[in-house]
XYZ file of C-alpha atoms in Angstrom:
692
model
C 36.617 -47.699 55.808
C 36.862 -43.908 55.574
C 36.716 -44.172 51.783
C 33.505 -46.200 51.993
C 31.944 -43.677 54.376
C 32.885 -40.832 51.990
C 31.264 -42.597 49.039
C 28.125 -43.199 51.121
C 27.892 -39.504 52.059
C 28.360 -38.504 48.389
C 25.624 -40.883 47.220
C 23.253 -39.696 49.934
C 23.972 -36.100 48.879
C 23.004 -36.858 45.278
C 19.863 -38.630 46.459
C 18.886 -35.648 48.614
C 19.506 -33.198 45.769
C 17.378 -35.294 43.434
C 14.619 -35.639 46.001
C 14.604 -31.868 46.570
C 13.929 -31.139 42.881
C 10.470 -29.813 42.048
C 8.618 -32.031 39.609
C 5.238 -33.230 38.404
C 4.695 -36.646 39.905
C 1.673 -37.404 37.740
C -0.428 -35.614 35.151
C -3.843 -37.044 34.260
C -6.411 -35.509 31.897
C -10.021 -36.662 31.707
C -11.597 -35.427 28.446
C -15.366 -35.593 27.965
C -16.581 -34.925 24.398
C -20.262 -34.083 23.914
C -22.461 -34.582 20.816
C -22.451 -30.827 20.123
C -18.611 -30.965 19.854
C -18.043 -29.116 23.135
C -15.677 -30.554 25.745
C -15.135 -30.569 29.491
C -11.569 -31.344 30.535
C -10.518 -32.226 34.074
C -6.775 -32.133 34.719
C -5.347 -33.681 37.878
C -1.771 -32.548 38.451
C 0.194 -33.926 41.403
C 3.304 -31.877 42.104
C 6.198 -31.857 44.528
C 6.870 -28.325 45.796
C 10.116 -27.192 47.424
C 9.530 -23.421 47.499
C 11.819 -22.852 44.512
C 9.486 -22.241 41.557
C 6.330 -23.448 43.261
C 5.915 -20.879 46.049
C 2.219 -20.001 46.040
C 1.031 -22.653 43.609
C 1.249 -23.503 39.924
C 0.064 -21.869 36.727
C -1.349 -23.502 33.608
C -1.220 -22.009 30.114
C -4.008 -22.772 27.659
C -3.753 -21.685 23.979
C -6.931 -20.201 22.515
C -5.763 -18.553 19.282
C -4.731 -20.531 16.207
C -4.543 -20.155 12.427
C -6.619 -22.297 10.099
C -5.238 -23.669 6.849
C -6.237 -20.461 5.049
C -4.386 -18.268 7.546
C -7.556 -16.977 9.217
C -7.643 -16.380 12.954
C -9.296 -19.256 14.842
C -10.225 -18.692 18.503
C -11.604 -21.402 20.799
C -13.587 -20.746 23.951
C -12.051 -21.407 27.356
C -13.736 -21.003 30.738
C -12.631 -22.304 34.125
C -15.307 -24.371 35.909
C -13.490 -25.479 39.069
C -10.090 -25.301 40.756
C -9.143 -27.532 43.721
C -6.060 -28.167 45.824
C -6.061 -31.502 47.635
C -9.817 -31.730 47.049
C -10.626 -28.284 48.464
C -11.540 -25.121 46.513
C -8.489 -23.006 45.729
C -8.081 -19.357 44.779
C -7.187 -18.661 41.172
C -7.119 -15.847 38.632
C -6.635 -15.701 34.872
C -4.501 -13.456 32.716
C -4.331 -13.033 28.954
C -0.947 -14.211 27.639
C -0.143 -13.773 23.958
C -2.195 -16.388 22.105
C -3.955 -17.819 25.142
C -4.926 -17.666 28.804
C -2.796 -18.318 31.886
C -4.548 -19.676 34.987
C -2.712 -18.843 38.216
C -3.677 -21.313 40.964
C -3.075 -20.082 44.501
C -3.218 -16.811 46.406
C -0.572 -14.128 45.893
C -0.192 -13.576 49.659
C -0.236 -17.224 50.751
C 2.912 -19.330 50.445
C 3.014 -23.116 50.453
C 5.131 -25.332 52.627
C 7.354 -27.863 50.950
C 5.406 -30.999 50.166
C 3.239 -32.856 47.671
C 0.041 -31.216 46.410
C -2.688 -32.383 44.061
C -4.303 -29.724 41.896
C -7.531 -30.222 39.952
C -8.398 -27.868 37.096
C -11.725 -28.322 35.311
C -12.535 -26.168 32.272
C -14.866 -26.017 29.293
C -13.795 -25.494 25.699
C -15.160 -25.965 22.194
C -14.158 -26.069 18.518
C -11.366 -28.511 19.351
C -12.483 -31.335 17.039
C -11.311 -31.860 13.490
C -13.887 -32.630 10.792
C -12.322 -34.190 7.723
C -13.652 -35.738 4.545
C -13.618 -39.364 5.686
C -13.433 -39.126 9.492
C -13.635 -36.877 12.543
C -11.105 -36.752 15.372
C -9.795 -35.151 18.517
C -6.125 -34.183 18.276
C -5.178 -33.108 21.804
C -1.970 -32.044 23.490
C -2.566 -33.541 26.940
C 0.283 -32.099 28.990
C 1.541 -29.284 26.822
C 5.206 -28.929 25.863
C 6.141 -25.870 27.877
C 6.328 -27.194 31.434
C 9.504 -26.199 33.257
C 9.332 -29.342 35.435
C 9.905 -32.984 34.512
C 6.760 -35.130 34.353
C 7.209 -38.576 35.856
C 3.950 -40.032 34.541
C 1.279 -38.803 32.114
C -2.089 -40.298 31.255
C -5.404 -39.380 29.636
C -8.908 -40.764 29.239
C -11.109 -39.698 26.307
C -14.843 -40.256 26.752
C -16.872 -39.926 23.566
C -20.647 -40.158 23.088
C -21.779 -43.748 23.764
C -23.290 -44.003 20.302
C -19.835 -44.481 18.759
C -18.907 -48.205 18.666
C -15.717 -49.014 20.550
C -14.295 -50.947 17.590
C -14.696 -47.854 15.369
C -12.279 -45.804 17.490
C -8.673 -45.469 16.315
C -6.227 -44.200 18.973
C -2.730 -42.850 18.249
C -0.217 -40.872 20.267
C 3.076 -38.985 20.156
C 5.639 -38.186 22.843
C 8.785 -36.104 23.218
C 9.696 -32.522 22.430
C 7.619 -30.366 20.118
C 7.661 -31.900 16.637
C 8.864 -35.349 17.776
C 6.969 -38.441 16.641
C 8.118 -40.847 19.341
C 5.474 -43.239 20.628
C 6.383 -43.954 24.242
C 2.805 -44.659 25.281
C 0.175 -47.372 25.602
C -3.478 -47.055 24.526
C -6.507 -49.229 25.231
C -10.213 -48.906 24.388
C -12.597 -49.938 27.165
C -15.852 -51.763 26.485
C -17.771 -48.506 27.093
C -15.762 -46.637 24.439
C -13.409 -44.845 26.816
C -9.946 -44.532 25.245
C -7.131 -44.586 27.800
C -3.552 -43.459 27.204
C -0.549 -43.731 29.523
C 3.101 -42.867 29.034
C 5.735 -45.600 29.284
C 8.515 -43.275 30.455
C 9.003 -40.006 32.288
C 9.312 -36.718 30.411
C 12.040 -34.115 30.699
C 11.068 -30.433 30.929
C 9.341 -29.339 27.685
C 8.525 -32.900 26.684
C 4.912 -34.014 26.642
C 2.148 -36.384 25.528
C -0.167 -35.720 22.575
C -3.057 -38.041 21.689
C -5.337 -38.617 18.694
C -8.651 -40.457 18.587
C -10.427 -40.822 15.230
C -13.937 -42.131 14.502
C -16.319 -42.355 11.524
C -18.245 -39.282 10.466
C -21.808 -38.608 11.522
C -21.665 -39.180 15.279
C -20.834 -35.639 16.370
C -22.508 -32.545 14.951
C -20.297 -30.645 12.528
C -20.768 -26.856 12.457
C -23.106 -25.680 9.700
C -22.052 -23.234 7.001
C -23.832 -20.428 8.842
C -22.050 -21.317 12.088
C -18.680 -21.454 10.339
C -19.331 -18.023 8.838
C -20.301 -16.654 12.256
C -17.167 -18.126 13.818
C -15.061 -16.654 11.002
C -16.479 -13.178 11.582
C -16.275 -13.464 15.374
C -12.695 -14.710 15.329
C -11.544 -12.055 12.889
C -13.162 -8.936 14.320
C -9.937 -6.903 13.769
C -10.029 -7.709 10.057
C -13.779 -7.048 9.973
C -13.317 -3.607 11.523
C -10.440 -2.958 9.135
C -12.518 -4.005 6.122
C -15.438 -1.802 7.199
C -13.159 1.162 7.950
C -11.215 0.898 4.688
C -14.457 0.475 2.739
C -15.810 3.669 4.322
C -12.501 5.358 3.475
C -12.812 4.312 -0.169
C -16.454 5.400 -0.350
C -15.547 8.782 1.159
C -12.647 9.396 -1.214
C -14.564 8.182 -4.279
C -17.457 10.516 -3.502
C -15.090 13.464 -3.003
C -13.193 12.570 -6.179
C -16.447 12.310 -8.151
C -17.498 15.749 -6.931
C -14.227 17.676 -6.884
C -11.416 15.588 -8.350
C -12.548 14.776 -11.871
C -10.660 16.621 -14.600
C -12.581 18.808 -17.047
C -12.788 17.243 -20.479
C -9.766 18.120 -22.589
C -10.057 19.887 -25.912
C -8.582 18.935 -29.259
C -4.795 18.669 -28.988
C -2.945 20.020 -32.021
C 0.779 20.772 -32.426
C 1.634 24.309 -31.317
C 4.738 26.167 -32.402
C 4.595 28.812 -29.696
C 4.647 28.537 -25.893
C 1.435 29.371 -24.035
C 1.285 33.158 -24.083
C 1.932 34.742 -20.704
C 3.179 31.559 -19.039
C 6.798 30.894 -18.139
C 8.290 27.385 -18.360
C 8.153 27.093 -14.563
C 4.490 28.137 -14.352
C 3.630 25.718 -17.168
C 5.253 22.828 -15.292
C 3.762 23.943 -11.973
C 0.245 23.802 -13.409
C 0.909 20.538 -15.273
C 2.192 18.829 -12.120
C -0.201 20.727 -9.851
C 2.751 21.089 -7.555
C 6.377 22.151 -7.246
C 9.558 20.142 -7.754
C 13.241 20.800 -8.368
C 12.807 20.495 -12.125
C 10.425 23.459 -11.951
C 13.297 25.418 -10.435
C 15.721 24.079 -13.067
C 13.389 25.124 -15.909
C 13.237 28.653 -14.470
C 17.041 28.804 -14.158
C 17.565 27.696 -17.762
C 15.008 30.271 -18.928
C 16.904 32.973 -17.011
C 20.089 31.737 -18.664
C 18.543 31.873 -22.143
C 17.453 35.459 -21.414
C 21.040 36.346 -20.494
C 20.608 36.967 -16.769
C 22.402 33.833 -15.575
C 25.256 31.660 -16.793
C 25.622 28.008 -15.845
C 29.161 26.715 -15.336
C 30.167 23.153 -14.533
C 33.236 22.896 -12.327
C 34.077 19.329 -11.468
C 30.968 17.807 -9.970
C 29.402 21.146 -9.034
C 27.268 23.663 -10.888
C 28.147 27.347 -10.490
C 25.492 29.955 -11.279
C 26.776 33.405 -12.276
C 24.492 36.434 -12.224
C 25.220 38.742 -15.138
C 24.811 42.505 -15.004
C 21.783 42.461 -17.318
C 18.711 44.184 -15.901
C 15.999 41.903 -14.513
C 13.060 43.680 -16.111
C 11.090 41.457 -18.502
C 10.586 38.484 -16.188
C 7.652 36.477 -14.913
C 6.795 37.117 -11.234
C 8.157 33.726 -10.174
C 11.448 34.339 -11.976
C 11.799 37.737 -10.321
C 11.302 36.189 -6.902
C 13.824 33.470 -7.692
C 16.585 35.761 -8.913
C 16.132 38.184 -6.012
C 16.363 35.400 -3.433
C 19.177 33.465 -5.090
C 21.494 36.365 -5.940
C 21.654 38.617 -2.910
C 23.811 41.226 -4.666
C 21.466 41.777 -7.559
C 22.059 45.325 -8.798
C 18.924 47.480 -8.956
C 18.068 49.893 -11.713
C 19.592 53.396 -11.584
C 16.177 54.942 -10.974
C 15.660 52.783 -7.876
C 19.060 53.829 -6.501
C 18.329 57.534 -7.104
C 14.927 57.171 -5.414
C 16.489 55.632 -2.302
C 19.209 58.316 -2.173
C 16.584 61.069 -2.434
C 14.524 59.523 0.371
C 17.590 59.322 2.598
C 18.488 62.959 1.919
C 14.974 64.057 2.871
C 15.216 62.130 6.125
C 18.510 63.843 6.925
C 17.115 67.321 6.241
C 13.957 66.758 8.284
C 15.401 64.451 10.908
C 14.933 66.929 13.759
C 11.255 67.341 12.932
C 10.408 63.686 12.384
C 10.645 62.548 15.980
C 8.734 59.367 15.202
C 11.584 58.117 13.005
C 14.430 56.870 15.169
C 17.995 57.490 14.184
C 18.579 53.752 14.028
C 16.177 53.487 11.096
C 18.148 56.136 9.221
C 21.367 54.260 9.903
C 19.893 50.948 8.667
C 18.531 52.638 5.545
C 21.953 54.134 4.862
C 23.531 50.697 5.087
C 20.876 49.258 2.786
C 21.527 51.906 0.106
C 25.278 51.474 0.441
C 25.079 47.738 -0.209
C 22.007 47.419 -2.409
C 22.805 50.403 -4.639
C 26.534 49.918 -4.874
C 28.010 49.791 -8.365
C 30.727 47.445 -7.132
C 29.988 43.842 -8.182
C 30.158 41.012 -5.711
C 33.368 39.010 -5.974
C 33.151 36.100 -8.402
C 35.643 33.531 -9.551
C 35.711 34.842 -13.093
C 37.157 38.159 -11.986
C 35.149 40.208 -14.489
C 32.637 43.019 -14.068
C 30.187 41.165 -16.347
C 29.071 39.250 -13.249
C 27.706 40.755 -10.061
C 27.151 37.626 -7.978
C 27.582 33.859 -8.000
C 26.400 30.820 -6.107
C 27.697 27.261 -6.094
C 25.083 24.520 -5.908
C 26.524 22.745 -2.904
C 25.272 21.961 0.583
C 27.099 24.724 2.368
C 24.834 27.125 0.463
C 21.690 25.173 1.335
C 20.090 28.044 3.252
C 20.412 30.430 0.326
C 19.241 27.908 -2.243
C 16.354 26.750 -0.064
C 15.238 30.381 0.333
C 15.216 30.795 -3.440
C 13.241 27.582 -3.878
C 10.715 28.685 -1.268
C 10.344 32.162 -2.750
C 9.872 30.747 -6.246
C 7.324 28.190 -5.072
C 5.401 30.755 -3.014
C 4.887 33.080 -5.986
C 3.891 30.230 -8.313
C 1.418 28.977 -5.731
C 0.012 32.473 -5.193
C -0.528 33.041 -8.915
C -1.767 29.583 -9.947
C -3.150 27.527 -7.057
C -6.983 27.547 -6.949
C -6.953 29.504 -10.229
C -5.610 26.860 -12.612
C -5.966 23.809 -10.392
C -7.166 22.658 -6.994
C -5.261 20.132 -4.878
C -8.266 19.530 -2.593
C -5.839 18.517 0.167
C -8.286 19.749 2.797
C -10.365 16.651 2.100
C -7.394 14.522 3.135
C -7.966 15.439 6.794
C -11.240 13.469 7.156
C -9.608 10.600 5.248
C -6.654 10.463 7.627
C -9.044 10.628 10.605
C -11.036 7.670 9.230
C -7.770 5.744 8.801
C -6.651 6.480 12.373
C -10.058 5.572 13.802
C -9.936 2.295 11.885
C -6.497 1.492 13.316
C -7.620 2.450 16.826
C -10.805 0.389 16.547
C -8.803 -2.592 15.361
C -6.310 -2.244 18.217
C -9.085 -2.086 20.817
C -10.302 -5.541 19.766
C -6.882 -7.020 20.535
C -5.635 -8.055 23.940
C -2.488 -7.817 26.027
C 0.864 -7.853 24.293
C -0.679 -8.085 20.833
C -2.430 -4.739 21.318
C 0.616 -2.974 22.799
C 3.019 -4.191 20.118
C 0.505 -3.433 17.383
C -0.092 0.133 18.543
C 3.582 0.913 19.140
C 4.819 -0.568 15.864
C 2.099 1.073 13.771
C 2.968 4.520 15.197
C 6.715 3.890 14.898
C 6.435 2.610 11.326
C 4.315 5.592 10.298
C 7.143 8.010 11.144
C 10.030 5.691 10.231
C 8.545 5.100 6.768
C 8.618 8.834 6.008
C 12.374 8.924 6.595
C 12.928 5.760 4.565
C 10.978 7.185 1.624
C 13.041 10.386 1.722
C 16.322 8.425 1.789
C 15.244 6.144 -1.055
C 14.171 9.120 -3.163
C 17.539 10.767 -2.596
C 19.362 7.573 -3.558
C 17.197 7.158 -6.651
C 17.791 10.772 -7.636
C 21.539 10.300 -7.191
C 21.543 7.290 -9.539
C 19.391 9.090 -12.117
C 21.678 12.109 -12.153
C 24.975 10.177 -12.088
C 27.047 10.787 -15.223
C 30.592 10.401 -13.899
C 32.584 8.051 -11.714
C 32.429 10.464 -8.779
C 28.652 10.796 -9.149
C 28.265 6.999 -9.320
C 30.350 6.633 -6.159
C 28.190 9.283 -4.482
C 25.033 7.415 -5.548
C 26.508 4.185 -4.207
C 27.194 5.790 -0.830
C 23.662 7.229 -0.756
C 22.256 3.761 -1.413
C 24.487 2.157 1.216
C 23.376 4.775 3.741
C 19.690 4.084 2.977
C 19.950 0.282 3.156
C 20.134 -0.060 6.987
C 17.054 2.134 7.329
C 15.252 0.047 4.717
C 16.278 -3.083 6.626
C 14.818 -1.520 9.775
C 11.580 -0.932 7.881
C 11.394 -4.572 6.797
C 12.252 -5.743 10.321
C 9.537 -3.493 11.743
C 6.912 -4.938 9.415
C 8.074 -8.459 10.261
C 7.896 -7.757 14.003
C 4.425 -6.248 13.642
C 3.304 -9.300 11.679
C 4.757 -11.936 14.018
C 4.656 -10.357 17.489
C 1.852 -7.845 17.074
C -1.193 -8.053 14.869
C -1.175 -8.933 11.167
C -4.531 -7.131 11.001
C -2.964 -3.810 12.020
C -0.152 -4.357 9.511
C -2.600 -4.987 6.664
C -4.782 -1.997 7.614
C -1.739 0.267 8.024
C -0.314 -0.623 4.598
C -3.669 -0.424 2.788
C -4.546 2.821 4.578
C -1.258 4.413 3.478
C -1.753 3.221 -0.113
C -5.331 4.551 -0.297
C -4.416 7.948 1.174
C -1.381 8.376 -1.097
C -3.408 7.303 -4.149
C -6.194 9.806 -3.540
C -3.715 12.520 -2.612
C -2.864 12.412 -6.308
C -6.335 11.665 -7.676
C -8.032 14.544 -5.852
C -5.879 17.066 -7.683
C -7.792 18.518 -10.622
C -7.293 21.406 -13.046
C -9.914 24.121 -13.321
C -11.399 24.999 -16.713
C -8.766 27.717 -17.109
C -6.104 25.211 -16.141
C -7.465 22.692 -18.635
C -7.108 25.246 -21.444
C -3.501 25.915 -20.419
C -2.766 22.173 -20.233
C -4.219 21.662 -23.714
C -1.869 24.330 -25.047
C 1.046 22.764 -23.166
C 0.192 19.338 -24.599
C 0.127 20.856 -28.079
C 3.570 22.375 -27.531
C 4.839 19.089 -26.115
C 3.540 17.279 -29.195
C 5.721 19.522 -31.352
C 8.764 19.389 -29.067
C 8.924 15.612 -28.720
C 8.286 14.580 -32.322
C 11.155 12.759 -34.031
C 13.045 14.652 -36.734
C 11.941 12.223 -39.442
C 8.286 12.845 -38.549
C 8.582 16.620 -38.532
C 7.542 16.842 -42.178
C 4.051 15.727 -41.133
C 3.572 19.108 -39.444
C 2.202 22.056 -41.384
C 4.663 24.958 -41.671
C 6.857 24.204 -38.634
C 9.337 26.955 -37.723
C 12.823 26.745 -39.177
C 15.341 25.018 -36.963
C 17.935 27.470 -35.724
C 20.161 27.682 -32.638
C 17.928 30.510 -31.411
C 14.834 28.298 -31.707
C 16.633 25.534 -29.809
C 17.493 27.831 -26.919
C 14.112 29.536 -26.836
C 12.153 26.304 -26.469
C 14.681 24.386 -24.355
C 13.264 25.637 -20.988
C 9.761 24.545 -22.062
C 11.060 21.164 -23.219
C 12.691 20.808 -19.815
C 9.463 21.811 -18.068
C 7.426 19.297 -20.091
C 9.950 16.469 -19.663
C 10.944 16.141 -23.341
C 14.343 17.851 -23.235
C 16.128 14.786 -24.647
C 13.841 14.515 -27.678
C 14.055 18.261 -28.329
C 17.860 18.311 -28.103
C 18.310 15.289 -30.381
C 16.312 17.032 -33.124
C 19.089 19.640 -33.368
C 22.037 17.258 -33.321
C 22.277 17.202 -37.122
C 22.055 20.995 -37.365
C 24.834 21.591 -34.845
C 27.098 19.003 -36.477
C 26.528 20.683 -39.845
C 27.418 24.089 -38.414
C 30.597 22.576 -36.982
C 31.647 21.163 -40.345
C 31.070 24.579 -41.909
C 33.322 26.240 -39.367
C 30.488 27.817 -37.388
C 30.623 25.606 -34.342
C 27.840 26.485 -31.958
C 27.585 26.329 -28.166
C 25.156 28.261 -25.951
C 26.870 31.279 -24.466
C 25.171 30.731 -21.140
C 26.484 27.166 -20.661
C 30.100 26.246 -19.952
C 30.652 22.587 -19.220
C 31.907 19.235 -20.386
C 28.552 17.846 -21.487
C 28.101 19.928 -24.649
C 28.409 17.478 -27.544
C 26.684 18.281 -30.861
C 26.914 14.631 -31.937
C 25.141 13.477 -28.768
C 22.758 16.167 -27.615
C 21.124 13.742 -25.186
C 24.197 14.092 -22.959
C 23.717 17.854 -22.771
C 19.975 17.719 -22.169
C 20.455 15.104 -19.442
C 23.062 17.299 -17.756
C 20.728 20.292 -17.841
C 17.593 18.380 -16.886
C 18.810 15.539 -14.672
C 22.115 16.601 -13.163
C 21.069 20.201 -12.550
C 17.863 19.028 -10.879
C 19.793 16.551 -8.735
C 22.294 19.243 -7.769
C 19.452 21.539 -6.741
C 17.876 18.755 -4.688
C 21.131 17.927 -2.931
C 22.288 21.493 -2.350
C 18.955 22.605 -0.876
C 19.149 19.930 1.847
C 20.913 20.683 5.121
C 23.845 18.302 5.956
C 23.199 16.701 8.697
C -5.599 -26.024 11.576
C -4.109 -27.365 8.628
C -3.793 -31.171 8.949
C -5.046 -34.310 10.638
C -3.189 -35.851 13.570
C -4.228 -39.401 12.717
C -2.532 -41.694 10.215
C 0.941 -40.648 11.372
C 0.404 -37.013 10.411
C 0.767 -35.624 13.920
C 3.560 -34.988 16.364
C 4.200 -34.171 19.980
C 2.987 -30.664 20.724
C 0.428 -30.634 17.903
C -3.347 -30.331 18.047
C -5.512 -28.433 20.494
C -4.891 -27.965 24.174
C -1.231 -27.919 25.040
C 0.432 -24.900 26.536
C 2.405 -25.713 29.626
C 2.917 -24.283 33.044
C 5.177 -23.613 35.964
C 5.247 -22.387 39.521
C 4.710 -18.960 40.989
């Protein structure tokens, strides 16, 4: 007896728990389709509330944004006409939610008692019908597949214009979770053409009912071509703003390029056997590139080495630069700035030292009378003469007085090397910018402003989460991309300069370090495309491409620069010609080791160091066979190979440039729903809901 009573209590407990669960007792949708293809939908939702999820009322989600089969944005209209609770008007408010609208039914300060309530939601919508080649249809998700409550019964009634014969209507339906094609429903067509659907089972949370009704063409007005075009423009305002903004950007840049960025017409290019008079290799490259790079620095270093002021030693994977004791007199201004900044113990001429000593002696003799000169200044000047004018060379590894200073191209010396790079670049820019070429970078400012205004205008047409994600990701990607580009350039430079196992391993590590950041870039673009706005992504990418493209195109040589470039092209024509074609030149200079060294810095500056070096391979091999083996006195390293001069030129051009780069960086609606082509959750309408 006690056991029976226990079982009864347990069963009653289960029954009470089940009865206390919030659920949708019935969901009915009355759909009225008008001849102009607009619709009025009346949803009657009867719910059981227990104060768990349904506290103030329910909410209903209605999708409004879709993609057509071409990927264009497709937005339907949605407006609430009436909201009732148990037949009486009820408070409600709407809120934009992702790709649609959420209707909150109830008042935020008024809570419901537990019980059964019947909600009526009437709304208007349009552009929900499908117009196909052989039929038209309504493909409608009645309940939506995102309800958090079970639905015990679902039904729908579709009322079409009375002109459509009842026997011409073809109803279909789908039930279950999103994508299912179960058919747990019944459908009948009344004599007046009303198509009625009803489910034959209850639905679990996130299950639903989707219906399709098809009819012959010609009964309901299909949008005209003009209307479709208007809808396309209206639905895709972000893309329209982007297209207008980017078009204005292109027009602006093209007009500026036409006025300021076109190159003067080049002259006749003939082979030249002498460098441009008065122009160093670095200045020649600086004008040719209309900018500075590490190879400009490398060309200047090699030219200093050829002149006997610097020696280049390879020690393991590092380059060591040794400053010789030769006077730095006959140098271009840029080379003087470089050698002064790079070698801090550069010894001055004897006349300069005597001049400083004389000045100091005068200050000592007249110190009591020159009250405006503090003693501290005298002390500092004394220290400067002691160090700057000292005949003692700075310590170097070679242990010989032929060298007065040295620097290893490695990161711990980045400050010193960066200072030399900056000093060299500053002098080249002072002597050549706006004289031999114009970068016209000032015109980039209006271009960037147009790009930003286009992005901002596009973002302002978006709503809710789409706008916030779009704005945040576009700003984040703008800065993140700069870092990714820098890392990829470093990795690429490491691979280009790799000539040994250690260098290949270093390049591999550089690539591995860059990969996670590149993955973050890809993930950012994907997130912007899926969660934000594809329009902002497209405009951001195209805007970056256009600005970068015209950053290069707006650079233009002046007439003086064009003359220098013509001379440089003539020299390049001579330097890069193959040995077998050299006989086509008229009276070329005799090939000697001195000629090789003299023109090597210019070949490096013009990017033809490999071709120039290979032309001398036969000569150096011949000298070796005759017992006069040749190697430049300013280069000491493993890459000198007369039988393969490309190895040497690559070491000087590629590896030295890579070492400079590394050492100067601080560590640190697409288908029909009829004919079996649909599924539960497809078509218009849909959404879901819950309690609040």
